[in-house]
Amino acid sequence: MQFSKSTDYALHALLHLGNSERCNNVGIKELASTLGVSESYLSKIMSKLRQDGLVRAVPGVNGGYELSRSTEQITFLDVIQVIEGRQKLFECSNTDSQQHRLLAEEETAGRDQERSGKCECLVQKVMEGAEQHLHQYLREHTIQSVLDEAFKHGNHETNKK
Amino acid sequence: MQFSKSTDYALHALLHLGNSERCNNVGIKELASTLGVSESYLSKIMSKLRQDGLVRAVPGVNGGYELSRSTEQITFLDVIQVIEGRQKLFECSNTDSQQHRLLAEEETAGRDQERSGKCECLVQKVMEGAEQHLHQYLREHTIQSVLDEAFKHGNHETNKK
DNA sequence: TTATTATGGACACTACAGGTCTATAATAAT
DNA sequence: ATTATTATAGACCTGTAGTGTCCATAATAA
Ligand code: SF4
Ligand code: SF4
């Protein structure tokens, strides 16, 4: 249960892009060298970010990447979901066991199917809650919010034209 | 980013143990059949739970497993951490990149090393926060809280002596 | 003593993270 | 139009972790 390195790279790449909005495009070379990662691997990650609309890419001389939204509109959740996928935190397996009957069946029967066919048991309800809390927190933190913090702490060698 | 199946099994096993506190010991056979999992695999998981002190185990005839604490004192976080380990949600890799200098060095230098050598950057600070929120939520949900919910919803064929 | 039960180790299979390399496509500058 | 430059997509490799089985051994209550 850990975020992958790719998420790490993606976050740092976006932070770099957000930080250097002087000339529009940042090439994979500059990006890879500042992050200390191989160009090969990072380009895959950037490609993913592009497919999900977080960045734009343009080939050719002086090409490279740029953010497709403002930094305030790119949340940690966005980045994480692009890289890690949108699978549930908890995916139940044995819905046909005896356990299931005790914890889920009675409920949906008694409460006569609250909403559509969601059919969620008590365990999943807890896990859903955990996921929602986590997502909410990650939605509240954006690339910009990190950049702001960095500026506050006396780091002023950025955004120089 | 998903909890493993083992966590699923562990939770269900503990729920079953918490639910049947009539005769003290529940064997791996009963446990495995009610969960619909193989005895082989489940026994490994139970072994882990024992090593971390969540359950007690006794071999021999009429042996089996029993909870070593009350159901209110076994939180979702406990179970998850036993199975998934206690690694951080986010583990940074390239602390020697240029990025790192921009986001972390300046801070620890400016704030003159807030606490001991923790040396946490802004990215990690966000992730730490996420982890803390998640943990707090998971700490508030116990085996007992799920069992209580189950009872409330009209399921009364449990705890029969 | 014995039948029963948990435990630990060895092993196999699969999926995926992490990473490299190369050929191709797209673009801007000339 | 050509060319140099850059991103993209695919094939490929490696190691490791999750999932699972099987068996030999240890511990225990009857
Ligand atoms: S009780 Fe919930 S978690 Fe358990 S098997 Fe049923 S749906 Fe899955
Ligand atoms: S800035 Fe933070 S996340 Fe990035 S490399 Fe440094 S310590 Fe790691």
Short mmCIF file of C-alpha atoms in Angstrom, two decimals, chain A residues 10-132:
data_model
loop_
_atom_site.label_atom_id
_atom_site.label_comp_id
_atom_site.label_asym_id
_atom_site.label_seq_id
_atom_site.Cartn_x
_atom_site.Cartn_y
_atom_site.Cartn_z
CA ALA A 10 4.70 12.95 -12.09
CA LEU A 11 4.25 15.27 -9.13
CA HIS A 12 7.75 16.63 -9.39
CA ALA A 13 7.47 17.07 -13.12
CA LEU A 14 4.27 19.06 -12.77
CA LEU A 15 5.81 21.15 -10.02
CA HIS A 16 8.67 21.98 -12.31
CA LEU A 17 6.33 22.87 -15.14
CA GLY A 18 4.27 25.03 -12.84
CA ASN A 19 7.35 26.76 -11.57
CA SER A 20 8.84 27.66 -14.95
CA GLU A 21 6.13 29.35 -16.92
CA ARG A 22 8.53 31.75 -18.59
CA CYS A 23 9.01 30.24 -22.03
CA ASN A 24 6.10 27.98 -22.75
CA ASN A 25 7.70 24.64 -23.43
CA VAL A 26 9.94 22.49 -21.30
CA GLY A 27 11.62 19.58 -23.05
CA ILE A 28 12.02 16.10 -21.68
CA LYS A 29 15.76 16.62 -21.38
CA GLU A 30 15.50 19.52 -18.97
CA LEU A 31 12.74 17.79 -17.09
CA ALA A 32 14.61 14.52 -16.73
CA SER A 33 17.84 16.15 -15.65
CA THR A 34 16.27 18.34 -13.00
CA LEU A 35 14.41 15.36 -11.57
CA GLY A 36 17.35 13.06 -11.87
CA VAL A 37 15.48 10.38 -13.81
CA SER A 38 16.01 8.79 -17.18
CA GLU A 39 14.41 10.47 -20.16
CA SER A 40 13.04 7.17 -21.42
CA TYR A 41 11.00 6.43 -18.38
CA LEU A 42 9.88 9.95 -17.67
CA SER A 43 8.59 10.35 -21.22
CA LYS A 44 6.16 7.51 -20.61
CA ILE A 45 4.82 9.24 -17.57
CA MET A 46 4.50 12.54 -19.39
CA SER A 47 2.66 10.74 -22.13
CA LYS A 48 0.16 9.45 -19.62
CA LEU A 49 -0.29 12.93 -18.22
CA ARG A 50 -0.99 14.18 -21.69
CA GLN A 51 -3.52 11.46 -22.48
CA ASP A 52 -5.44 12.48 -19.38
CA GLY A 53 -5.30 16.14 -20.31
CA LEU A 54 -3.06 17.44 -17.54
CA VAL A 55 -0.38 18.70 -19.92
CA ARG A 56 -0.05 19.59 -23.57
CA ALA A 57 2.86 18.38 -25.67
CA VAL A 58 4.33 19.69 -28.86
CA PRO A 59 7.06 17.95 -30.86
CA GLY A 60 9.65 19.62 -33.01
CA VAL A 61 12.42 22.07 -32.20
CA ASN A 62 11.78 24.09 -29.07
CA GLY A 63 8.95 21.73 -28.37
CA GLY A 64 8.16 20.17 -25.02
CA TYR A 65 5.46 20.18 -22.40
CA GLU A 66 3.31 22.79 -20.76
CA LEU A 67 0.45 22.63 -18.30
CA SER A 68 -2.97 22.60 -19.89
CA ARG A 69 -4.69 24.08 -16.85
CA SER A 70 -3.64 26.56 -14.24
CA THR A 71 -1.69 25.23 -11.28
CA GLU A 72 -4.60 25.82 -8.94
CA GLN A 73 -6.70 23.42 -10.93
CA ILE A 74 -4.31 20.50 -10.73
CA THR A 75 -4.89 18.65 -7.49
CA PHE A 76 -2.86 15.88 -5.94
CA LEU A 77 -5.84 13.63 -6.48
CA ASP A 78 -5.76 14.34 -10.20
CA VAL A 79 -2.15 13.34 -10.50
CA ILE A 80 -2.47 10.27 -8.35
CA GLN A 81 -5.51 9.01 -10.19
CA VAL A 82 -3.87 9.43 -13.56
CA ILE A 83 -0.87 7.37 -12.54
CA GLU A 84 -2.33 4.88 -10.08
CA GLY A 85 -5.64 4.43 -11.81
CA ARG A 86 -9.12 4.90 -10.44
CA GLN A 87 -9.63 1.54 -8.82
CA LYS A 88 -11.30 1.37 -5.43
CA LEU A 89 -9.14 1.28 -2.33
CA PHE A 90 -10.87 -1.93 -1.30
CA GLU A 91 -12.23 -4.44 -3.73
CA CYS A 92 -14.13 -7.31 -2.19
CA SER A 93 -13.63 -10.81 -3.50
CA ASN A 94 -15.81 -13.51 -1.98
CA THR A 95 -19.30 -12.10 -2.28
CA ASP A 96 -20.67 -15.62 -2.25
CA SER A 97 -19.33 -16.72 1.12
CA GLN A 98 -21.34 -17.25 4.29
CA GLN A 99 -19.74 -14.14 5.71
CA HIS A 100 -21.26 -12.06 2.99
CA ARG A 101 -24.71 -13.23 3.88
CA LEU A 102 -24.31 -12.12 7.49
CA LEU A 103 -22.91 -8.69 6.72
CA ALA A 104 -24.61 -7.63 3.53
CA GLU A 105 -27.65 -9.63 2.54
CA GLU A 106 -29.68 -8.91 5.64
CA GLU A 107 -28.98 -5.26 5.28
CA THR A 108 -30.04 -4.80 1.70
CA ALA A 109 -33.09 -6.93 2.36
CA GLY A 110 -34.12 -5.06 5.48
CA ARG A 111 -33.49 -1.62 4.07
CA ASP A 112 -35.03 -2.66 0.79
CA GLN A 113 -32.26 -1.65 -1.58
CA GLU A 114 -31.47 1.91 -0.57
CA ARG A 115 -30.10 3.19 -3.87
CA SER A 116 -30.14 1.35 -7.18
CA GLY A 117 -28.08 -1.85 -7.14
CA LYS A 118 -25.14 -0.49 -5.18
CA CYS A 119 -25.31 -3.46 -2.79
CA GLU A 120 -22.66 -2.33 -0.36
CA CYS A 121 -21.90 -4.23 2.78
CA LEU A 122 -20.77 -2.83 6.11
CA VAL A 123 -17.11 -3.52 5.50
CA GLN A 124 -17.17 -1.82 2.15
CA LYS A 125 -19.04 1.08 3.67
CA VAL A 126 -16.17 1.72 6.05
CA MET A 127 -13.65 1.46 3.26
CA GLU A 128 -15.66 3.73 1.02
CA GLY A 129 -15.63 6.27 3.80
CA ALA A 130 -11.87 6.00 4.13
CA GLU A 131 -11.46 6.53 0.42
CA GLN A 132 -13.75 9.54 0.41
#
